[in-house]
């Protein structure tokens, strides 16, 4: 069987032509449907958007569920991203891996995909830090350059992003 890898440009054209369904993302040249969000996922997305915005809005732009261009073949849509300021830098182009300070994935049914597909792509693209909110185990998994070694924090443990090491946040609901 021959597999075709979509480059980002062809992926965008297929989407604009209506060939692709809504709520998909491009991972290493393959199109993946995004799972519907459950109520716990939504709770955490709302909570983390507020907490990260309150804590870091003067130093970073907190955005939710927008495409993040990682390479010619990958454009995931993470749940949250802390992007470099100023906001105007995104007026003429989409955010790229070089703009990301922190990527957050909220995972329940997507945990295996987030770890096995997305995490290596984030690492390869040079994303400095990724958080996976593991809803099933109620832990925060953090991964940071250079090795992306997993560090786990139980619910109730405040955590600081590496880019703001002295500013812990309450990531749990």
JSON list of C-alpha atoms in Angstrom, two decimals:
[
{"chain": "A", "resi": 1, "resn": "UNK", "atom": "CA", "xyz": [0.00, 0.00, 0.00]},
{"chain": "A", "resi": 2, "resn": "UNK", "atom": "CA", "xyz": [1.30, 3.45, -0.91]},
{"chain": "A", "resi": 3, "resn": "UNK", "atom": "CA", "xyz": [0.78, 6.21, 1.62]},
{"chain": "A", "resi": 4, "resn": "UNK", "atom": "CA", "xyz": [0.69, 9.82, 0.55]},
{"chain": "A", "resi": 5, "resn": "UNK", "atom": "CA", "xyz": [2.09, 12.47, 2.88]},
{"chain": "A", "resi": 6, "resn": "UNK", "atom": "CA", "xyz": [0.40, 15.84, 2.61]},
{"chain": "A", "resi": 7, "resn": "UNK", "atom": "CA", "xyz": [2.61, 18.91, 2.86]},
{"chain": "A", "resi": 8, "resn": "UNK", "atom": "CA", "xyz": [1.00, 21.76, 4.81]},
{"chain": "A", "resi": 9, "resn": "UNK", "atom": "CA", "xyz": [0.23, 23.73, 1.63]},
{"chain": "A", "resi": 10, "resn": "UNK", "atom": "CA", "xyz": [-1.73, 20.83, 0.05]},
{"chain": "A", "resi": 11, "resn": "UNK", "atom": "CA", "xyz": [-3.47, 20.19, 3.39]},
{"chain": "A", "resi": 12, "resn": "UNK", "atom": "CA", "xyz": [-4.66, 23.81, 3.48]},
{"chain": "A", "resi": 13, "resn": "UNK", "atom": "CA", "xyz": [-5.88, 23.63, -0.12]},
{"chain": "A", "resi": 14, "resn": "UNK", "atom": "CA", "xyz": [-7.79, 20.38, 0.55]},
{"chain": "A", "resi": 15, "resn": "UNK", "atom": "CA", "xyz": [-9.39, 21.91, 3.62]},
{"chain": "A", "resi": 16, "resn": "UNK", "atom": "CA", "xyz": [-10.37, 25.11, 1.80]},
{"chain": "A", "resi": 17, "resn": "UNK", "atom": "CA", "xyz": [-11.86, 23.02, -1.03]},
{"chain": "A", "resi": 18, "resn": "UNK", "atom": "CA", "xyz": [-14.06, 21.21, 1.48]},
{"chain": "A", "resi": 19, "resn": "UNK", "atom": "CA", "xyz": [-12.43, 17.83, 0.94]},
{"chain": "A", "resi": 20, "resn": "UNK", "atom": "CA", "xyz": [-11.42, 17.46, 4.58]},
{"chain": "A", "resi": 21, "resn": "UNK", "atom": "CA", "xyz": [-13.85, 17.42, 7.49]},
{"chain": "A", "resi": 22, "resn": "UNK", "atom": "CA", "xyz": [-13.77, 20.05, 10.21]},
{"chain": "A", "resi": 23, "resn": "UNK", "atom": "CA", "xyz": [-11.60, 19.47, 13.29]},
{"chain": "A", "resi": 24, "resn": "UNK", "atom": "CA", "xyz": [-8.62, 17.75, 11.72]},
{"chain": "A", "resi": 25, "resn": "UNK", "atom": "CA", "xyz": [-4.89, 18.28, 12.14]},
{"chain": "A", "resi": 26, "resn": "UNK", "atom": "CA", "xyz": [-1.84, 17.40, 10.10]},
{"chain": "A", "resi": 27, "resn": "UNK", "atom": "CA", "xyz": [0.75, 15.23, 11.87]},
{"chain": "A", "resi": 28, "resn": "UNK", "atom": "CA", "xyz": [3.83, 14.15, 9.94]},
{"chain": "A", "resi": 29, "resn": "UNK", "atom": "CA", "xyz": [1.99, 14.44, 6.63]},
{"chain": "A", "resi": 30, "resn": "UNK", "atom": "CA", "xyz": [-1.09, 12.47, 7.71]},
{"chain": "A", "resi": 31, "resn": "UNK", "atom": "CA", "xyz": [-4.51, 13.93, 8.44]},
{"chain": "A", "resi": 32, "resn": "UNK", "atom": "CA", "xyz": [-6.01, 12.97, 11.80]},
{"chain": "A", "resi": 33, "resn": "UNK", "atom": "CA", "xyz": [-9.53, 13.64, 12.99]},
{"chain": "A", "resi": 34, "resn": "UNK", "atom": "CA", "xyz": [-9.62, 15.45, 16.32]},
{"chain": "A", "resi": 35, "resn": "UNK", "atom": "CA", "xyz": [-11.71, 13.81, 19.01]},
{"chain": "A", "resi": 36, "resn": "UNK", "atom": "CA", "xyz": [-14.73, 15.65, 20.38]},
{"chain": "A", "resi": 37, "resn": "UNK", "atom": "CA", "xyz": [-14.07, 17.26, 23.75]},
{"chain": "A", "resi": 38, "resn": "UNK", "atom": "CA", "xyz": [-15.62, 15.72, 26.82]},
{"chain": "A", "resi": 39, "resn": "UNK", "atom": "CA", "xyz": [-16.86, 17.82, 29.73]},
{"chain": "A", "resi": 40, "resn": "UNK", "atom": "CA", "xyz": [-13.68, 17.28, 31.79]},
{"chain": "A", "resi": 41, "resn": "UNK", "atom": "CA", "xyz": [-11.52, 18.34, 28.82]},
{"chain": "A", "resi": 42, "resn": "UNK", "atom": "CA", "xyz": [-13.59, 21.49, 28.43]},
{"chain": "A", "resi": 43, "resn": "UNK", "atom": "CA", "xyz": [-13.34, 22.24, 32.18]},
{"chain": "A", "resi": 44, "resn": "UNK", "atom": "CA", "xyz": [-9.55, 22.01, 32.06]},
{"chain": "A", "resi": 45, "resn": "UNK", "atom": "CA", "xyz": [-9.31, 24.04, 28.86]},
{"chain": "A", "resi": 46, "resn": "UNK", "atom": "CA", "xyz": [-11.35, 26.87, 30.39]},
{"chain": "A", "resi": 47, "resn": "UNK", "atom": "CA", "xyz": [-9.41, 26.70, 33.67]},
{"chain": "A", "resi": 48, "resn": "UNK", "atom": "CA", "xyz": [-5.95, 26.60, 32.10]},
{"chain": "A", "resi": 49, "resn": "UNK", "atom": "CA", "xyz": [-6.75, 29.38, 29.64]},
{"chain": "A", "resi": 50, "resn": "UNK", "atom": "CA", "xyz": [-7.73, 31.63, 32.53]},
{"chain": "A", "resi": 51, "resn": "UNK", "atom": "CA", "xyz": [-4.86, 30.60, 34.83]},
{"chain": "A", "resi": 52, "resn": "UNK", "atom": "CA", "xyz": [-2.17, 30.95, 32.15]},
{"chain": "A", "resi": 53, "resn": "UNK", "atom": "CA", "xyz": [-3.61, 34.25, 30.93]},
{"chain": "A", "resi": 54, "resn": "UNK", "atom": "CA", "xyz": [-3.77, 35.66, 34.47]},
{"chain": "A", "resi": 55, "resn": "UNK", "atom": "CA", "xyz": [-0.21, 34.58, 35.22]},
{"chain": "A", "resi": 56, "resn": "UNK", "atom": "CA", "xyz": [1.60, 35.35, 31.96]},
{"chain": "A", "resi": 57, "resn": "UNK", "atom": "CA", "xyz": [-0.41, 37.79, 29.83]},
{"chain": "A", "resi": 58, "resn": "UNK", "atom": "CA", "xyz": [2.23, 40.50, 30.21]},
{"chain": "A", "resi": 59, "resn": "UNK", "atom": "CA", "xyz": [5.00, 38.18, 28.92]},
{"chain": "A", "resi": 60, "resn": "UNK", "atom": "CA", "xyz": [3.23, 35.82, 26.51]},
{"chain": "A", "resi": 61, "resn": "UNK", "atom": "CA", "xyz": [0.16, 35.43, 24.36]},
{"chain": "A", "resi": 62, "resn": "UNK", "atom": "CA", "xyz": [-2.09, 32.58, 25.52]},
{"chain": "A", "resi": 63, "resn": "UNK", "atom": "CA", "xyz": [-3.98, 31.03, 22.60]},
{"chain": "A", "resi": 64, "resn": "UNK", "atom": "CA", "xyz": [-6.32, 28.09, 22.38]},
{"chain": "A", "resi": 65, "resn": "UNK", "atom": "CA", "xyz": [-6.77, 25.52, 19.63]},
{"chain": "A", "resi": 66, "resn": "UNK", "atom": "CA", "xyz": [-5.05, 27.27, 16.75]},
{"chain": "A", "resi": 67, "resn": "UNK", "atom": "CA", "xyz": [-2.76, 25.66, 14.17]},
{"chain": "A", "resi": 68, "resn": "UNK", "atom": "CA", "xyz": [0.92, 25.66, 15.10]},
{"chain": "A", "resi": 69, "resn": "UNK", "atom": "CA", "xyz": [3.19, 25.23, 12.09]},
{"chain": "A", "resi": 70, "resn": "UNK", "atom": "CA", "xyz": [5.98, 22.82, 13.07]},
{"chain": "A", "resi": 71, "resn": "UNK", "atom": "CA", "xyz": [7.35, 21.76, 9.69]},
{"chain": "A", "resi": 72, "resn": "UNK", "atom": "CA", "xyz": [6.47, 21.27, 6.06]},
{"chain": "A", "resi": 73, "resn": "UNK", "atom": "CA", "xyz": [4.41, 18.21, 7.07]},
{"chain": "A", "resi": 74, "resn": "UNK", "atom": "CA", "xyz": [3.05, 19.01, 10.55]},
{"chain": "A", "resi": 75, "resn": "UNK", "atom": "CA", "xyz": [0.50, 21.51, 11.77]},
{"chain": "A", "resi": 76, "resn": "UNK", "atom": "CA", "xyz": [-1.12, 20.27, 14.98]},
{"chain": "A", "resi": 77, "resn": "UNK", "atom": "CA", "xyz": [-3.74, 22.23, 16.91]},
{"chain": "A", "resi": 78, "resn": "UNK", "atom": "CA", "xyz": [-2.70, 21.99, 20.55]},
{"chain": "A", "resi": 79, "resn": "UNK", "atom": "CA", "xyz": [-5.19, 22.82, 23.27]},
{"chain": "A", "resi": 80, "resn": "UNK", "atom": "CA", "xyz": [-3.12, 25.78, 24.47]},
{"chain": "A", "resi": 81, "resn": "UNK", "atom": "CA", "xyz": [0.06, 27.54, 23.45]},
{"chain": "A", "resi": 82, "resn": "UNK", "atom": "CA", "xyz": [2.04, 30.30, 25.13]},
{"chain": "A", "resi": 83, "resn": "UNK", "atom": "CA", "xyz": [3.41, 32.37, 22.26]},
{"chain": "A", "resi": 84, "resn": "UNK", "atom": "CA", "xyz": [6.06, 35.06, 22.14]},
{"chain": "A", "resi": 85, "resn": "UNK", "atom": "CA", "xyz": [4.83, 38.63, 22.09]},
{"chain": "A", "resi": 86, "resn": "UNK", "atom": "CA", "xyz": [3.99, 40.93, 20.41]},
{"chain": "A", "resi": 87, "resn": "UNK", "atom": "CA", "xyz": [0.66, 39.78, 19.03]},
{"chain": "A", "resi": 88, "resn": "UNK", "atom": "CA", "xyz": [1.30, 41.79, 15.86]},
{"chain": "A", "resi": 89, "resn": "UNK", "atom": "CA", "xyz": [4.00, 39.31, 14.79]},
{"chain": "A", "resi": 90, "resn": "UNK", "atom": "CA", "xyz": [1.12, 36.98, 13.78]},
{"chain": "A", "resi": 91, "resn": "UNK", "atom": "CA", "xyz": [-0.68, 39.54, 11.61]},
{"chain": "A", "resi": 92, "resn": "UNK", "atom": "CA", "xyz": [0.95, 38.29, 8.40]},
{"chain": "A", "resi": 93, "resn": "UNK", "atom": "CA", "xyz": [1.85, 34.70, 9.30]},
{"chain": "A", "resi": 94, "resn": "UNK", "atom": "CA", "xyz": [0.69, 31.83, 11.49]},
{"chain": "A", "resi": 95, "resn": "UNK", "atom": "CA", "xyz": [2.52, 30.93, 14.69]},
{"chain": "A", "resi": 96, "resn": "UNK", "atom": "CA", "xyz": [5.44, 28.55, 14.20]},
{"chain": "A", "resi": 97, "resn": "UNK", "atom": "CA", "xyz": [7.50, 26.33, 16.49]},
{"chain": "A", "resi": 98, "resn": "UNK", "atom": "CA", "xyz": [9.98, 29.19, 17.01]},
{"chain": "A", "resi": 99, "resn": "UNK", "atom": "CA", "xyz": [7.18, 31.30, 18.50]},
{"chain": "A", "resi": 100, "resn": "UNK", "atom": "CA", "xyz": [6.03, 28.72, 21.05]},
{"chain": "A", "resi": 101, "resn": "UNK", "atom": "CA", "xyz": [7.23, 28.96, 24.66]},
{"chain": "A", "resi": 102, "resn": "UNK", "atom": "CA", "xyz": [4.95, 26.20, 26.00]},
{"chain": "A", "resi": 103, "resn": "UNK", "atom": "CA", "xyz": [2.49, 23.79, 24.40]},
{"chain": "A", "resi": 104, "resn": "UNK", "atom": "CA", "xyz": [-0.30, 22.22, 26.47]},
{"chain": "A", "resi": 105, "resn": "UNK", "atom": "CA", "xyz": [-2.27, 19.14, 25.45]},
{"chain": "A", "resi": 106, "resn": "UNK", "atom": "CA", "xyz": [-5.25, 18.05, 27.54]},
{"chain": "A", "resi": 107, "resn": "UNK", "atom": "CA", "xyz": [-5.53, 14.30, 27.13]},
{"chain": "A", "resi": 108, "resn": "UNK", "atom": "CA", "xyz": [-8.02, 11.64, 27.95]},
{"chain": "A", "resi": 109, "resn": "UNK", "atom": "CA", "xyz": [-8.93, 9.52, 24.92]},
{"chain": "A", "resi": 110, "resn": "UNK", "atom": "CA", "xyz": [-6.01, 11.08, 22.98]},
{"chain": "A", "resi": 111, "resn": "UNK", "atom": "CA", "xyz": [-3.25, 10.30, 25.48]},
{"chain": "A", "resi": 112, "resn": "UNK", "atom": "CA", "xyz": [-1.56, 7.62, 23.35]},
{"chain": "A", "resi": 113, "resn": "UNK", "atom": "CA", "xyz": [-1.67, 9.82, 20.24]},
{"chain": "A", "resi": 114, "resn": "UNK", "atom": "CA", "xyz": [-0.41, 12.86, 22.14]},
{"chain": "A", "resi": 115, "resn": "UNK", "atom": "CA", "xyz": [2.55, 10.92, 23.54]},
{"chain": "A", "resi": 116, "resn": "UNK", "atom": "CA", "xyz": [3.46, 8.81, 20.51]},
{"chain": "A", "resi": 117, "resn": "UNK", "atom": "CA", "xyz": [2.64, 11.14, 17.59]},
{"chain": "A", "resi": 118, "resn": "UNK", "atom": "CA", "xyz": [2.60, 14.74, 18.76]},
{"chain": "A", "resi": 119, "resn": "UNK", "atom": "CA", "xyz": [5.31, 14.73, 21.42]},
{"chain": "A", "resi": 120, "resn": "UNK", "atom": "CA", "xyz": [8.10, 13.59, 19.04]},
{"chain": "A", "resi": 121, "resn": "UNK", "atom": "CA", "xyz": [6.98, 16.22, 16.52]},
{"chain": "A", "resi": 122, "resn": "UNK", "atom": "CA", "xyz": [7.11, 18.95, 19.17]},
{"chain": "A", "resi": 123, "resn": "UNK", "atom": "CA", "xyz": [10.56, 17.82, 20.26]},
{"chain": "A", "resi": 124, "resn": "UNK", "atom": "CA", "xyz": [11.87, 17.64, 16.70]},
{"chain": "A", "resi": 125, "resn": "UNK", "atom": "CA", "xyz": [10.52, 21.14, 16.01]},
{"chain": "A", "resi": 126, "resn": "UNK", "atom": "CA", "xyz": [12.34, 22.51, 19.05]},
{"chain": "A", "resi": 127, "resn": "UNK", "atom": "CA", "xyz": [9.35, 23.35, 21.24]},
{"chain": "A", "resi": 128, "resn": "UNK", "atom": "CA", "xyz": [11.05, 24.14, 24.57]},
{"chain": "A", "resi": 129, "resn": "UNK", "atom": "CA", "xyz": [8.38, 22.57, 26.77]},
{"chain": "A", "resi": 130, "resn": "UNK", "atom": "CA", "xyz": [5.21, 20.50, 26.48]},
{"chain": "A", "resi": 131, "resn": "UNK", "atom": "CA", "xyz": [2.67, 19.77, 29.18]},
{"chain": "A", "resi": 132, "resn": "UNK", "atom": "CA", "xyz": [0.26, 16.88, 28.87]},
{"chain": "A", "resi": 133, "resn": "UNK", "atom": "CA", "xyz": [-2.62, 17.11, 31.32]},
{"chain": "A", "resi": 134, "resn": "UNK", "atom": "CA", "xyz": [-3.30, 13.40, 31.78]},
{"chain": "A", "resi": 135, "resn": "UNK", "atom": "CA", "xyz": [-6.96, 13.41, 32.81]},
{"chain": "A", "resi": 136, "resn": "UNK", "atom": "CA", "xyz": [-7.14, 9.64, 33.30]},
{"chain": "A", "resi": 137, "resn": "UNK", "atom": "CA", "xyz": [-4.43, 9.58, 35.97]},
{"chain": "A", "resi": 138, "resn": "UNK", "atom": "CA", "xyz": [-4.98, 13.16, 37.17]},
{"chain": "A", "resi": 139, "resn": "UNK", "atom": "CA", "xyz": [-1.31, 14.07, 36.70]},
{"chain": "A", "resi": 140, "resn": "UNK", "atom": "CA", "xyz": [0.56, 16.69, 34.74]},
{"chain": "A", "resi": 141, "resn": "UNK", "atom": "CA", "xyz": [3.30, 15.24, 32.54]},
{"chain": "A", "resi": 142, "resn": "UNK", "atom": "CA", "xyz": [5.98, 17.75, 31.54]},
{"chain": "A", "resi": 143, "resn": "UNK", "atom": "CA", "xyz": [8.56, 17.33, 28.80]},
{"chain": "A", "resi": 144, "resn": "UNK", "atom": "CA", "xyz": [11.34, 19.83, 28.12]},
{"chain": "A", "resi": 145, "resn": "UNK", "atom": "CA", "xyz": [14.32, 20.22, 25.85]},
{"chain": "A", "resi": 146, "resn": "UNK", "atom": "CA", "xyz": [16.86, 18.85, 25.36]},
{"chain": "A", "resi": 147, "resn": "UNK", "atom": "CA", "xyz": [15.75, 15.28, 26.18]},
{"chain": "A", "resi": 148, "resn": "UNK", "atom": "CA", "xyz": [12.01, 15.53, 26.79]},
{"chain": "A", "resi": 149, "resn": "UNK", "atom": "CA", "xyz": [12.36, 13.26, 29.83]},
{"chain": "A", "resi": 150, "resn": "UNK", "atom": "CA", "xyz": [8.94, 12.89, 31.44]},
{"chain": "A", "resi": 151, "resn": "UNK", "atom": "CA", "xyz": [8.37, 14.52, 34.83]},
{"chain": "A", "resi": 152, "resn": "UNK", "atom": "CA", "xyz": [5.03, 13.82, 36.52]},
{"chain": "A", "resi": 153, "resn": "UNK", "atom": "CA", "xyz": [3.23, 16.09, 38.99]},
{"chain": "A", "resi": 154, "resn": "UNK", "atom": "CA", "xyz": [0.22, 14.81, 40.95]},
{"chain": "A", "resi": 155, "resn": "UNK", "atom": "CA", "xyz": [-2.96, 16.83, 41.18]},
{"chain": "A", "resi": 156, "resn": "UNK", "atom": "CA", "xyz": [-2.46, 19.53, 43.78]},
{"chain": "A", "resi": 157, "resn": "UNK", "atom": "CA", "xyz": [1.18, 20.26, 42.92]},
{"chain": "A", "resi": 158, "resn": "UNK", "atom": "CA", "xyz": [1.79, 23.76, 41.49]},
{"chain": "A", "resi": 159, "resn": "UNK", "atom": "CA", "xyz": [4.11, 23.76, 38.46]},
{"chain": "A", "resi": 160, "resn": "UNK", "atom": "CA", "xyz": [6.15, 26.52, 36.81]},
{"chain": "A", "resi": 161, "resn": "UNK", "atom": "CA", "xyz": [6.77, 26.62, 33.08]},
{"chain": "A", "resi": 162, "resn": "UNK", "atom": "CA", "xyz": [10.52, 26.50, 32.37]},
{"chain": "A", "resi": 163, "resn": "UNK", "atom": "CA", "xyz": [10.33, 29.90, 30.69]},
{"chain": "A", "resi": 164, "resn": "UNK", "atom": "CA", "xyz": [8.90, 31.39, 33.94]},
{"chain": "A", "resi": 165, "resn": "UNK", "atom": "CA", "xyz": [10.61, 29.22, 36.57]},
{"chain": "A", "resi": 166, "resn": "UNK", "atom": "CA", "xyz": [9.56, 31.28, 39.60]},
{"chain": "A", "resi": 167, "resn": "UNK", "atom": "CA", "xyz": [5.88, 31.52, 38.71]},
{"chain": "A", "resi": 168, "resn": "UNK", "atom": "CA", "xyz": [4.08, 28.29, 39.69]},
{"chain": "A", "resi": 169, "resn": "UNK", "atom": "CA", "xyz": [0.46, 27.83, 38.64]},
{"chain": "A", "resi": 170, "resn": "UNK", "atom": "CA", "xyz": [-2.36, 25.64, 39.90]},
{"chain": "A", "resi": 171, "resn": "UNK", "atom": "CA", "xyz": [-2.88, 23.55, 36.75]},
{"chain": "A", "resi": 172, "resn": "UNK", "atom": "CA", "xyz": [-5.58, 21.26, 38.19]},
{"chain": "A", "resi": 173, "resn": "UNK", "atom": "CA", "xyz": [-9.33, 21.85, 38.52]}
]
